[in-house]
Coordinates of C-alpha atoms and ligand atoms in Angstrom, one line a residue:
X1 CA 56.2 88.0 -141.7
X2 CA 54.3 88.7 -144.9
X3 CA 50.1 89.8 -144.3
X4 CA 48.4 86.5 -144.7
X5 CA 44.9 87.9 -144.0
X6 CA 42.9 88.7 -147.0
X7 CA 39.0 90.0 -147.1
X8 CA 37.1 87.2 -149.0
X9 CA 35.5 88.4 -152.4
X10 CA 32.3 89.3 -152.1
X11 CA 30.9 86.3 -154.1
X12 CA 32.7 83.8 -151.8
X13 CA 31.2 85.3 -149.0
X14 CA 28.0 85.4 -150.5
X15 CA 27.9 81.7 -150.9
X16 CA 29.2 80.9 -147.4
X17 CA 26.0 83.2 -146.4
X18 CA 23.9 81.0 -148.8
X19 CA 24.7 78.1 -146.7
X20 CA 22.7 79.6 -143.8
X21 CA 20.2 81.2 -145.7
X22 CA 19.0 78.5 -148.4
X23 CA 19.1 74.9 -147.1
X24 CA 16.8 73.8 -149.9
X25 CA 14.5 75.3 -152.5
X26 CA 11.4 75.8 -149.5
X27 CA 14.1 78.5 -148.2
X28 CA 14.3 80.4 -151.5
X29 CA 10.2 80.2 -151.5
X30 CA 10.2 81.7 -147.9
X31 CA 12.5 84.6 -148.7
X32 CA 10.5 85.4 -151.9
X33 CA 7.2 85.0 -150.7
X34 CA 8.3 87.3 -147.9
X35 CA 9.8 89.9 -150.0
X36 CA 6.4 90.1 -151.7
X37 CA 4.5 90.3 -148.7
X38 CA 6.8 93.3 -147.3
X39 CA 6.5 95.1 -150.9
X40 CA 2.9 94.9 -150.1
X41 CA 1.5 92.8 -152.6
X42 CA -2.2 91.9 -152.9
X43 CA -2.1 89.1 -155.2
X44 CA 1.3 86.9 -155.3
X45 CA 1.9 83.9 -157.6
X46 CA 4.3 81.2 -156.8
X47 CA 5.5 78.9 -159.6
X48 CA 7.5 75.8 -159.2
X49 CA 9.1 73.3 -161.3
X50 CA 10.7 69.6 -160.5
X51 CA 10.4 70.5 -156.5
X52 CA 12.0 73.9 -157.3
X53 CA 15.2 72.4 -158.7
X54 CA 14.5 73.8 -162.1
X55 CA 12.4 76.6 -161.2
X56 CA 11.0 78.8 -158.2
X57 CA 9.3 81.8 -159.2
X58 CA 7.2 84.3 -157.3
X59 CA 5.1 87.1 -159.0
X60 CA 3.8 89.9 -157.2
X61 CA 1.7 93.2 -157.6
X62 CA 3.7 95.4 -155.1
X63 CA 5.6 98.3 -155.2
X64 CA 8.7 97.3 -157.6
X65 CA 12.1 98.5 -157.6
X66 CA 13.7 101.3 -159.6
X67 CA 16.6 100.4 -161.6
X68 CA 18.9 101.6 -159.2
X69 CA 17.4 99.4 -156.4
X70 CA 16.7 96.7 -158.7
X71 CA 20.8 96.4 -158.9
X72 CA 21.4 97.0 -155.5
X73 CA 19.0 94.5 -153.8
X74 CA 21.5 92.0 -154.5
X75 CA 23.9 93.4 -152.8
X76 CA 24.6 91.9 -149.3
X77 CA 23.4 94.0 -146.7
X78 CA 21.1 95.9 -149.1
X79 CA 18.1 96.7 -147.4
X80 CA 15.2 99.2 -147.5
X81 CA 13.6 98.0 -144.2
X82 CA 15.9 99.1 -141.6
X83 CA 18.2 102.3 -141.5
X84 CA 19.2 102.5 -137.8
X85 CA 20.0 99.8 -135.0
X86 CA 16.7 101.1 -133.2
X87 CA 14.5 100.1 -136.2
X88 CA 15.5 96.6 -135.3
X89 CA 13.0 96.5 -132.5
X90 CA 10.2 97.5 -134.1
X91 CA 10.1 95.8 -137.1
X92 CA 6.9 95.2 -139.1
X93 CA 8.5 93.6 -142.1
X94 CA 9.4 90.3 -143.0
X95 CA 13.2 90.8 -143.8
X96 CA 15.7 93.2 -142.4
X97 CA 19.0 91.6 -143.1
X98 CA 19.4 92.3 -146.7
X99 CA 20.9 89.1 -147.2
X100 CA 18.5 86.7 -148.8
X101 CA 18.6 88.3 -152.6
X102 CA 22.8 88.2 -152.3
X103 CA 22.8 84.6 -151.2
X104 CA 20.3 83.1 -153.5
X105 CA 22.0 84.9 -156.4
X106 CA 25.3 83.3 -155.4
X107 CA 24.0 80.0 -156.2
X108 CA 21.4 80.1 -158.8
X109 CA 20.6 81.7 -162.1
X110 CA 18.4 84.5 -161.0
X111 CA 16.1 86.6 -163.4
X112 CA 14.4 89.6 -162.2
X113 CA 11.7 91.8 -163.6
X114 CA 10.5 94.7 -161.7
X115 CA 8.7 98.3 -162.2
X116 CA 7.3 100.7 -159.7
X117 CA 3.7 101.7 -160.2
X118 CA 5.1 105.3 -161.3
X119 CA 7.6 104.6 -163.9
X120 CA 6.8 103.3 -167.3
X121 CA 9.6 101.2 -168.1
X122 CA 10.9 98.7 -165.8
X123 CA 14.0 96.9 -165.4
X124 CA 15.2 93.0 -166.3
X125 CA 18.5 91.8 -164.4
X126 CA 19.9 88.2 -165.0
X127 CA 22.6 87.1 -162.6
X128 CA 24.4 83.8 -162.4
X129 CA 26.2 83.1 -159.5
X130 CA 26.4 86.6 -158.3
X131 CA 27.5 87.6 -161.7
X132 CA 25.5 90.4 -163.6
X133 CA 24.9 89.1 -166.8
X134 CA 22.9 92.0 -168.1
X135 CA 20.5 94.8 -166.9
X136 CA 18.4 96.3 -169.2
X137 CA 14.9 98.2 -169.5
X138 CA 12.0 96.2 -170.1
X139 CA 8.1 96.3 -170.3
X140 CA 6.7 94.6 -167.7
X141 CA 3.7 94.9 -165.3
X142 CA 3.7 96.8 -161.9
X143 CA 5.6 94.5 -159.1
X144 CA 8.2 92.0 -159.3
X145 CA 8.8 88.8 -160.6
X146 CA 11.9 87.0 -159.2
X147 CA 13.0 83.6 -161.0
X148 CA 15.1 81.2 -159.4
X149 CA 16.6 78.5 -161.9
X150 CA 19.2 75.5 -161.2
X151 CA 19.6 75.9 -157.6
X152 CA 23.0 75.0 -156.4
X153 CA 24.1 74.7 -159.9
X154 CA 27.8 75.6 -158.5
X155 CA 27.9 73.6 -155.3
X156 CA 27.3 70.1 -157.1
X157 CA 27.5 68.8 -153.1
X158 CA 24.7 70.4 -152.1
X159 CA 22.4 69.8 -155.4
X160 CA 23.0 66.0 -154.6
X161 CA 21.6 66.5 -151.2
X162 CA 18.2 67.6 -152.2
X163 CA 15.5 65.1 -151.9
X164 CA 13.5 63.7 -154.4
X165 CA 11.0 66.4 -156.1
X166 CA 8.1 64.9 -154.0
X167 CA 9.7 65.7 -150.8
X168 CA 10.8 69.1 -151.6
X169 CA 7.5 70.0 -152.9
X170 CA 6.4 69.0 -149.6
X171 CA 8.7 71.3 -148.1
X172 CA 7.7 74.2 -150.1
X173 CA 4.2 73.6 -149.7
X174 CA 4.5 73.4 -146.0
X175 CA 6.5 77.1 -146.2
X176 CA 3.6 78.0 -148.4
X177 CA 0.9 77.0 -145.8
X178 CA 2.3 79.1 -143.3
X179 CA 2.9 82.3 -145.3
X180 CA -0.8 82.0 -146.6
X181 CA -2.2 81.3 -143.3
X182 CA -0.6 84.2 -141.9
X183 CA -1.9 86.8 -144.7
X184 CA -5.3 85.9 -145.5
X185 CA -5.9 89.1 -147.0
X186 CA -3.4 88.7 -149.6
X187 CA -4.5 86.2 -152.7
X188 CA -2.2 83.3 -153.4
X189 CA -1.9 81.0 -156.8
X190 CA 0.2 78.0 -156.4
X191 CA 1.7 76.2 -159.5
X192 CA 3.8 73.1 -159.7
X193 CA 4.7 71.9 -163.2
X194 CA 1.8 73.8 -164.8
X195 CA -1.0 72.5 -162.4
X196 CA -2.7 74.5 -159.9
X197 CA -2.2 73.1 -156.5
X198 CA -3.8 76.3 -154.7
X199 CA -6.0 79.3 -155.5
X200 CA -6.7 81.2 -152.6
X201 CA -8.6 84.5 -153.1
X202 CA -8.1 87.3 -150.5
X203 CA -10.6 86.4 -147.6
X204 CA -10.7 86.2 -143.5
X205 CA -8.6 83.8 -141.7
X206 CA -11.4 81.2 -140.9
X207 CA -12.2 80.7 -145.0
X208 CA -8.2 81.0 -145.4
X209 CA -7.8 77.7 -143.4
X210 CA -10.6 76.3 -144.9
X211 CA -9.4 77.0 -148.5
X212 CA -5.9 75.6 -147.8
X213 CA -7.1 72.2 -145.7
X214 CA -10.6 71.5 -147.5
X215 CA -14.2 72.4 -146.8
X216 CA -14.0 69.5 -144.2
X217 CA -12.1 71.6 -142.0
X218 CA -14.9 74.0 -141.3
X219 CA -16.7 71.7 -139.1
X220 CA -13.8 71.3 -136.9
X221 CA -12.7 74.6 -136.0
X222 CA -13.5 76.4 -132.3
X223 CA -12.9 80.3 -132.5
X224 CA -10.3 81.8 -129.7
X225 CA -10.2 85.3 -128.9
X226 CA -8.7 87.0 -126.0
X227 CA -7.3 90.3 -125.4
X228 CA -4.7 91.3 -122.7
X229 CA -2.4 94.3 -122.2
X230 CA 0.7 91.5 -122.5
X231 CA -1.1 89.8 -125.9
X232 CA -3.7 89.4 -128.2
X233 CA -4.9 85.7 -129.2
X234 CA -6.9 85.1 -131.9
X235 CA -7.6 82.2 -134.2
X236 CA -8.9 78.6 -134.1
X237 CA -8.4 75.1 -132.4
X238 CA -9.8 72.1 -133.8
X239 CA -12.5 70.1 -131.7
X240 CA -11.2 67.5 -129.4
X241 CA -13.0 64.8 -131.2
X242 CA -10.7 65.9 -134.5
X243 CA -7.5 65.3 -132.4
X244 CA -5.1 63.3 -134.9
X245 CA -2.5 61.1 -133.8
X246 CA 0.2 62.5 -135.9
X247 CA 1.0 66.3 -135.8
X248 CA 0.3 68.2 -138.7
X249 CA -2.4 71.4 -138.6
X250 CA -0.5 73.2 -135.7
X251 CA 0.3 76.6 -136.5
X252 CA 1.4 79.4 -134.0
X253 CA 2.0 83.1 -135.7
X254 CA 3.5 86.1 -133.8
X255 CA 2.6 89.3 -135.2
X256 CA 1.7 87.5 -138.4
X257 CA 5.2 85.5 -138.5
X258 CA 5.0 81.4 -138.3
X259 CA 6.9 80.4 -135.4
X260 CA 7.7 77.2 -133.8
X261 CA 7.5 77.3 -129.8
X262 CA 7.4 73.9 -128.0
X263 CA 6.6 75.9 -125.1
X264 CA 3.4 77.5 -126.2
X265 CA 2.6 74.1 -128.1
X266 CA 2.5 72.7 -124.3
X267 CA 0.2 75.4 -123.3
X268 CA -2.3 74.6 -125.7
X269 CA -2.1 70.8 -125.1
X270 CA -2.3 71.2 -121.4
X271 CA -5.6 73.4 -122.1
X272 CA -6.9 70.1 -123.7
X273 CA -6.1 67.7 -121.1
X274 CA -8.4 65.2 -120.0
X275 CA -10.3 65.8 -123.2
X276 CA -8.0 63.9 -125.6
X277 CA -6.0 60.8 -125.3
X278 CA -2.7 61.3 -124.4
X279 CA -1.1 60.0 -128.0
X280 CA -3.3 62.6 -129.7
X281 CA -2.6 66.0 -130.8
X282 CA -5.1 69.2 -131.0
X283 CA -4.7 71.2 -134.5
X284 CA -4.3 74.8 -134.0
X285 CA -4.1 77.9 -135.8
X286 CA -3.6 80.5 -133.3
X287 CA -2.3 84.1 -134.0
X288 CA -0.6 86.0 -131.3
X289 CA 0.2 89.9 -131.6
X290 CA 2.7 91.1 -128.9
X291 CA 4.7 94.2 -128.8
X292 CA 7.5 93.7 -131.1
X293 CA 9.8 94.9 -128.5
X294 CA 8.9 92.3 -126.1
X295 CA 10.2 89.3 -128.3
X296 CA 13.5 88.6 -130.4
X297 CA 13.0 86.7 -133.7
X298 CA 16.6 87.8 -135.0
X299 CA 18.5 84.6 -133.5
X300 CA 19.1 83.1 -137.0
X301 CA 18.0 84.1 -140.3
X302 CA 15.7 80.8 -141.0
X303 CA 14.9 80.2 -137.7
X304 CA 11.3 80.2 -136.7
X305 CA 12.0 80.2 -133.0
X306 CA 11.2 83.2 -131.1
X307 CA 12.4 84.6 -127.5
X308 CA 9.7 86.2 -125.3
X309 CA 10.0 88.3 -122.5
X310 CA 7.3 87.2 -120.2
X311 CA 7.3 83.6 -121.2
X312 CA 5.4 82.5 -118.2
X313 CA 2.5 84.8 -118.6
X314 CA 2.1 84.2 -122.0
X315 CA 1.8 80.4 -120.9
X316 CA -0.9 80.9 -118.6
X317 CA -2.7 83.0 -120.9
X318 CA -3.0 81.1 -123.8
X319 CA -3.5 77.9 -121.7
X320 CA -6.8 79.4 -119.8
X321 CA -7.8 81.1 -123.2
X322 CA -8.0 77.8 -125.2
X323 CA -9.7 76.3 -122.5
X324 CA -12.4 79.0 -122.2
X325 CA -12.9 78.4 -125.7
X326 CA -13.4 74.6 -125.3
X327 CA -16.2 75.5 -122.7
X328 CA -17.5 78.2 -124.1
X329 CA -18.3 76.3 -127.4
X330 CA -19.6 73.5 -125.3
X331 CA -17.1 71.5 -126.7
X332 CA -16.1 70.2 -123.5
X333 CA -19.1 68.7 -122.1
X334 CA -20.2 66.5 -124.9
X335 CA -17.3 64.7 -125.2
X336 CA -17.3 61.5 -126.3
X337 CA -13.8 60.2 -127.9
X338 CA -13.8 56.9 -125.9
X339 CA -15.8 54.0 -127.7
X340 CA -16.5 52.0 -124.3
X341 CA -16.2 54.2 -121.5
X342 CA -16.6 50.8 -119.6
X343 CA -13.0 50.1 -120.1
X344 CA -12.0 52.4 -117.4
X345 CA -13.9 50.6 -114.6
X346 CA -12.4 48.1 -113.3
X347 CA -13.3 44.7 -114.7
X348 CA -15.1 42.9 -112.1
X349 CA -17.5 45.8 -111.6
X350 CA -18.0 46.4 -115.1
X351 CA -19.1 43.0 -115.2
X352 CA -21.4 43.1 -112.7
X353 CA -23.5 46.3 -113.7
X354 CA -23.2 45.2 -117.3
X355 CA -24.7 41.4 -117.5
X356 CA -28.2 41.2 -116.0
X357 CA -28.7 38.2 -114.0
X358 CA -30.4 35.7 -116.0
X359 CA -29.9 32.2 -116.9
X360 CA -27.2 31.7 -119.8
X361 CA -27.7 29.0 -122.1
X362 CA -24.9 28.0 -124.5
X363 CA -27.0 27.7 -127.9
X364 CA -23.7 26.9 -129.7
X365 CA -23.2 23.9 -127.3
X366 CA -23.5 20.3 -128.8
X367 CA -22.7 17.4 -126.7
X368 CA -21.6 15.0 -129.7
X369 CA -19.2 17.7 -131.3
X370 CA -15.5 17.3 -130.8
X371 CA -14.3 20.4 -128.9
X372 CA -12.1 21.6 -131.7
X373 CA -12.8 25.1 -131.0
X374 CA -14.1 24.8 -127.7
X375 CA -17.0 27.4 -127.1
X376 CA -17.4 28.7 -123.3
X377 CA -19.5 25.5 -122.0
X378 CA -21.2 25.8 -119.0
X379 CA -19.2 22.7 -118.0
X380 CA -16.2 24.4 -118.3
X381 CA -17.4 27.4 -116.4
X382 CA -18.6 25.5 -113.4
X383 CA -15.0 23.8 -113.5
X384 CA -12.9 26.9 -113.4
X385 CA -15.1 28.6 -111.0
X386 CA -14.8 26.5 -107.6
X387 CA -11.3 26.1 -108.3
X388 CA -10.7 29.5 -108.5
X389 CA -8.4 30.6 -105.6
X390 CA -7.2 33.6 -107.1
X391 CA -8.4 36.7 -108.8
X392 CA -6.9 35.8 -112.0
X393 CA -8.8 32.1 -112.5
X394 CA -12.0 33.9 -111.0
X395 CA -11.5 36.3 -114.0
X396 CA -11.2 33.6 -116.8
X397 CA -14.8 32.1 -115.2
X398 CA -16.4 36.0 -115.9
X399 CA -14.6 35.9 -119.1
X400 CA -15.9 33.1 -120.6
X401 CA -19.5 34.2 -119.7
X402 CA -19.2 37.6 -121.7
X403 CA -18.5 35.6 -124.8
X404 CA -18.9 36.7 -128.2
X405 CA -22.6 36.2 -128.2
X406 CA -23.6 38.8 -125.7
X407 CA -20.8 41.4 -126.9
X408 CA -21.5 43.7 -129.0
X409 CA -18.2 44.8 -129.5
X410 CA -16.2 41.5 -130.2
X411 CA -14.9 40.5 -133.3
X412 CA -14.0 37.4 -135.4
X413 CA -11.2 36.7 -137.3
X414 CA -11.1 35.0 -140.8
X415 CA -9.3 32.1 -140.2
X416 CA -8.2 30.6 -143.5
X417 CA -4.5 29.9 -142.9
X418 CA -4.4 27.7 -140.0
X419 CA -1.1 26.4 -141.3
X420 CA 1.9 26.5 -138.2
X421 CA 2.5 24.6 -135.7
X422 CA 3.5 26.8 -132.8
X423 CA 7.5 25.8 -132.7
X424 CA 9.4 23.9 -134.8
X425 CA 10.4 20.6 -133.6
X426 CA 7.3 20.4 -131.2
X427 CA 5.0 19.1 -133.9
X428 CA 3.8 15.7 -132.0
X429 CA 2.1 17.7 -129.8
X430 CA 1.0 21.1 -131.0
X431 CA -0.3 20.7 -134.4
X432 CA -2.5 23.8 -134.7
X433 CA -3.4 25.4 -131.5
X434 CA -7.0 24.4 -130.1
X435 CA -6.8 25.8 -126.8
X436 CA -6.5 29.6 -125.7
X437 CA -8.0 31.9 -123.1
X438 CA -8.2 35.7 -122.7
X439 CA -6.8 37.7 -119.9
X440 CA -7.9 41.1 -119.0
X441 CA -8.9 41.4 -122.5
X442 CA -5.7 42.2 -123.5
X443 CA -3.7 38.9 -123.6
X444 CA -4.5 35.4 -125.1
X445 CA -2.6 32.7 -123.1
X446 CA -2.5 29.0 -124.9
X447 CA -0.3 26.0 -123.8
X448 CA 3.1 24.8 -125.7
X449 CA 4.9 21.6 -124.9
X450 CA 7.4 23.3 -122.7
X451 CA 4.4 25.5 -120.5
X452 CA 2.5 28.6 -121.8
X453 CA 2.7 31.5 -124.1
X454 CA 1.4 34.7 -123.4
X455 CA 0.5 36.8 -126.3
X456 CA -0.1 40.5 -126.5
X457 CA -3.6 40.2 -128.7
X458 CA -3.1 43.8 -130.2
X459 CA 0.6 43.7 -131.1
X460 CA -0.2 39.8 -132.5
X461 CA -2.7 41.2 -134.9
X462 CA -0.6 43.9 -136.0
X463 CA 2.1 41.8 -136.8
X464 CA -0.4 39.3 -139.1
X465 CA -1.8 42.2 -140.7
X466 CA 1.4 44.1 -141.1
X467 CA 2.5 40.8 -143.0
X468 CA -0.4 40.4 -145.0
X469 CA -0.6 44.3 -146.4
X470 CA 3.4 43.8 -147.0
X471 CA 2.9 40.6 -149.1
X472 CA -0.4 41.8 -150.7
X473 CA 1.3 44.9 -151.8
X474 CA 4.4 43.0 -153.2
X475 CA 2.5 40.8 -155.2
X476 CA 0.1 43.4 -156.2
X477 CA -3.1 41.4 -155.5
X478 CA -4.8 42.7 -152.3
X479 CA -8.2 41.6 -151.8
X480 CA -11.1 44.2 -152.1
X481 CA -14.7 44.2 -150.8
X482 CA -16.9 46.0 -153.1
X483 CA -18.6 48.7 -151.4
X484 CA -22.6 48.5 -152.1
X485 CA -22.6 52.6 -152.6
X486 CA -19.5 54.3 -153.6
X487 CA -18.3 56.7 -150.9
X488 CA -17.7 60.0 -151.6
X489 CA -15.0 61.7 -148.9
X490 CA -13.4 65.1 -149.3
X491 CA -9.8 66.2 -148.7
X492 CA -7.9 69.1 -149.0
X493 CA -5.7 69.8 -152.3
X494 CA -2.3 68.6 -150.7
X495 CA -4.1 65.6 -149.1
X496 CA -5.6 64.7 -152.4
X497 CA -2.1 65.2 -154.0
X498 CA -0.4 63.1 -151.0
X499 CA -3.4 60.3 -151.9
X500 CA -2.2 60.5 -155.8
X501 CA 1.2 59.6 -154.9
X502 CA 0.3 56.7 -152.7
X503 CA -2.6 55.6 -154.8
X504 CA -0.4 52.6 -156.2
X505 CA 0.3 51.4 -152.9
X506 CA -3.2 51.7 -151.7
X507 CA -4.7 49.8 -154.9
X508 CA -2.2 47.1 -154.1
X509 CA -3.2 46.6 -150.9
X510 CA -6.9 46.5 -152.0
X511 CA -8.7 49.8 -152.0
X512 CA -10.4 51.0 -155.1
X513 CA -10.9 54.4 -156.4
X514 CA -12.9 55.6 -159.0
X515 CA -11.7 59.2 -159.2
X516 CA -9.6 61.5 -157.3
X517 CA -10.4 65.0 -158.4
X518 CA -10.5 68.6 -157.5
X519 CA -11.2 68.1 -153.5
X520 CA -12.8 64.9 -153.5
X521 CA -12.8 61.2 -154.3
X522 CA -14.7 58.3 -154.9
X523 CA -14.1 54.9 -153.0
X524 CA -15.6 51.9 -154.5
X525 CA -13.8 49.2 -152.7
X526 CA -11.7 48.6 -149.7
X527 CA -9.3 46.0 -148.1
X528 CA -10.9 43.4 -146.2
X529 CA -11.1 44.1 -142.6
X530 CA -11.8 47.7 -143.2
X531 CA -15.2 48.9 -142.2
X532 CA -16.8 51.2 -144.6
X533 CA -17.5 53.7 -141.8
X534 CA -14.0 53.8 -140.8
X535 CA -12.6 54.1 -144.5
X536 CA -12.3 58.1 -143.9
X537 CA -10.7 58.1 -140.7
X538 CA -8.4 55.4 -142.1
X539 CA -7.5 57.3 -145.2
X540 CA -6.9 60.5 -143.1
X541 CA -4.4 58.3 -141.1
X542 CA -2.8 56.9 -144.0
X543 CA -2.1 60.6 -145.6
X544 CA -0.9 62.3 -142.7
X545 CA 1.6 59.3 -141.6
X546 CA 2.7 59.6 -145.5
X547 CA 3.0 63.3 -145.2
X548 CA 5.2 63.1 -141.9
X549 CA 7.4 60.6 -143.1
X550 CA 10.1 61.9 -145.2
X551 CA 11.7 59.6 -147.4
X552 CA 11.9 58.8 -151.0
X553 CA 12.2 55.0 -151.4
X554 CA 8.8 53.5 -152.1
X555 CA 9.6 50.4 -150.0
X556 CA 9.5 52.6 -147.1
X557 CA 6.4 54.0 -148.1
X558 CA 4.9 50.7 -148.2
X559 CA 6.4 49.7 -145.3
X560 CA 4.8 52.9 -143.8
X561 CA 1.3 52.1 -145.0
X562 CA 1.2 48.7 -143.9
X563 CA 2.2 49.6 -140.7
X564 CA -0.4 52.6 -140.4
X565 CA -3.4 49.9 -141.8
X566 CA -2.0 47.2 -139.6
X567 CA -1.9 49.5 -136.6
X568 CA -5.7 51.1 -136.9
X569 CA -7.1 47.8 -138.0
X570 CA -5.7 45.5 -135.3
X571 CA -8.0 44.4 -132.4
X572 CA -6.9 46.7 -129.6
X573 CA -6.7 46.3 -126.1
X574 CA -10.1 45.7 -124.1
X575 CA -11.7 44.0 -126.9
X576 CA -13.3 40.6 -126.3
X577 CA -12.3 37.7 -128.7
X578 CA -14.5 34.8 -129.1
X579 CA -12.6 31.2 -129.1
X580 CA -12.6 30.7 -132.6
X581 CA -10.8 34.4 -133.1
X582 CA -8.2 33.5 -130.8
X583 CA -7.4 30.3 -132.2
X584 CA -7.2 32.0 -135.4
X585 CA -5.0 34.9 -134.1
X586 CA -2.7 32.5 -132.5
X587 CA -2.3 30.4 -135.5
X588 CA -2.0 33.4 -138.0
X589 CA 0.4 35.1 -135.5
X590 CA 3.0 31.7 -135.7
X591 CA 2.4 31.4 -139.3
X592 CA 4.0 35.0 -139.7
X593 CA 7.7 35.3 -140.6
X594 CA 8.6 37.4 -137.4
X595 CA 6.3 36.4 -135.1
X596 CA 8.3 37.9 -132.3
X597 CA 7.9 41.2 -133.0
X598 CA 5.3 44.0 -133.7
X599 CA 5.6 46.1 -136.9
X600 CA 6.8 49.0 -134.4
X601 CA 9.4 46.5 -132.7
X602 CA 7.7 45.6 -129.4
X603 CA 7.6 42.1 -128.0
X604 CA 4.5 40.0 -128.8
X605 CA 4.7 37.0 -126.8
X606 CA 6.6 35.9 -123.6
X607 CA 6.7 32.2 -122.8
X608 CA 6.6 30.6 -119.4
X609 CA 8.1 27.3 -119.3
X610 CA 7.2 24.7 -116.7
X611 CA 10.5 25.3 -115.4
X612 CA 9.8 28.7 -114.7
X613 CA 6.5 27.8 -113.1
X614 CA 8.0 25.2 -110.8
X615 CA 10.5 27.6 -109.5
X616 CA 7.8 29.8 -108.2
X617 CA 6.6 26.7 -106.1
X618 CA 9.7 26.0 -104.4
Ligands
LIG1 P1 15.5 92.0 -146.9 O1 14.3 91.4 -147.4 O2 16.2 91.4 -145.8 O3 15.4 93.7 -147.0 P2 16.4 90.9 -149.3 O4 17.7 90.3 -149.7 O5 15.3 90.3 -149.3 O6 16.6 91.5 -148.0 O7 15.7 92.2 -150.2 C1 16.5 92.9 -150.5 C2 15.7 94.3 -150.8 O8 15.3 94.4 -151.9 C3 14.5 94.4 -149.9 O9 14.9 95.2 -148.9 C4 13.6 95.5 -151.0 O10 14.0 96.8 -150.8 C5 13.7 94.7 -152.2 N1 13.7 93.7 -152.9 C6 13.3 92.5 -152.7 N2 12.3 91.9 -153.2 C7 11.5 92.7 -153.3 C8 10.1 92.6 -154.2 N3 9.4 91.5 -154.3 N4 9.5 93.6 -154.4 C9 9.8 94.8 -153.8 N5 11.5 95.2 -153.3 C10 12.0 94.1 -153.0
LIG2 MG1 13.8 89.5 -148.0

């Protein structure tokens, strides 16, 4: 039989390797930035065009390369960083596989200019799809400039797979953050389509974090420091009150290299236990130093996962270090993240201690008024109380005593749209709902012809608001309330960029922005229902939800923003609703297109028919 095994030509092998190393423009950015750092650069410039699809360029002032090295650097397994196998266990550089440049040159148009300090003339090389187009001597500054153009030009399937420029830019920005946070002493500049996104001078860790994430970040940071034989830890955690609903600013660096570690993440979250709500996450910037021999980072060229020799000790040390910092900086005792601590007390006790004994006069009681929206009248309470054989109806009496007037936290709905009847075909008996009551500050109960409906107040309100925002944004006529004094808020550059991207949607929902520049914005109008004091928090949430989401089409953006707003603004479990509000909410709910489910696909109400009830009595 004839021999059939052939060695793959280099350019094919390189293309295959490129599949592993280069997933998207952000992977190229990471490799080039790391090479610049390994070259000892003190200033690094990153230049991007069209989400990196047209151009990714990194310019450094590092050690540069000789003409021969310049040519060799594009060969596979060409590296200056290890010479023998043992070197692998003592790595102080980012690269070592000698794969990145060869891979990138196989799938893009690459142009490099480089010069070591000691030489007068530098080298200029152009390579397209592994083919050298030219190499010549050139006059160029000390250091290296590497320009990668038309990524995946020869692999259309990969090129088509790339996301929108915005999404690719977001991935690049994430990568940039990681590298810039790990190397605060190096100055970074980042330009996108000619605009400067970041200008980070050489600085300490704290200032680097603040320069990237905005001046507001400074007050949030609590320093962390610990030194043990196993690990040295330094960095910052964010104060518990700044915990976010979404994951965002969470960074681990091991020996100045960004890593992901669900295990260590858990250690930090565990240290925050009891200090933040279970559905929110602390921010952290933690720099760990360990003996390079005790970790394995070489699993995969692009993987950010690490294996540790002694995971359990690391976990315990990290957790107690973070705990210690929280305590030391007096963060723990001064916690006040729960708006209404009474909510944790059983209802009955709360009521007894909260309401001083007094004669309650129902000021709004009008004996001549038809009870269209029955305010809790003394008569109805005294009727309910004696009949209360079980705790639940006892509760009803208590609840109504806590009506809107004595409850500072209670809220009112605008009830402009009492339009629909509850269910089709039952119009004779139920026009708009007129009688409701609230149980456990969580559910609203009302009757229908066939029995009763129990409505989750928070989900119902989410549904109502969600549809309202969706509608406003499609007809572009969100109703705004003008603020008396314009609000000036500051954000980080990347947050401002995100804000610009969603600006149109926010405006259609009812926000009015005067200017969005540098690191600050001026808000002059907000949607109805949004309280002035909440604007910053809400914009924070909108931006971070938008940033988390990786999708291109604008409908999903509107959808996700409407969901966020609805969730943020909806009444919560635990809020007392006065009767008029309950009625308005119920009627608004049943005027919705999809009243059955919340925007997050949870059931909004259940019905219990008379039949169901009858069965219980058998
Ligand atoms: P690795 O970084 O794993 O060694 P690369 O393919 O990324 O592999 O780079 C190959 C070699 O090219 C490096 O080992 C280094 O010697 C040289 N090199 C790459 N980029 C630069 C740069 N910006 N400045 C100086 N030398 C560089
Ligand atoms: Mg490299």
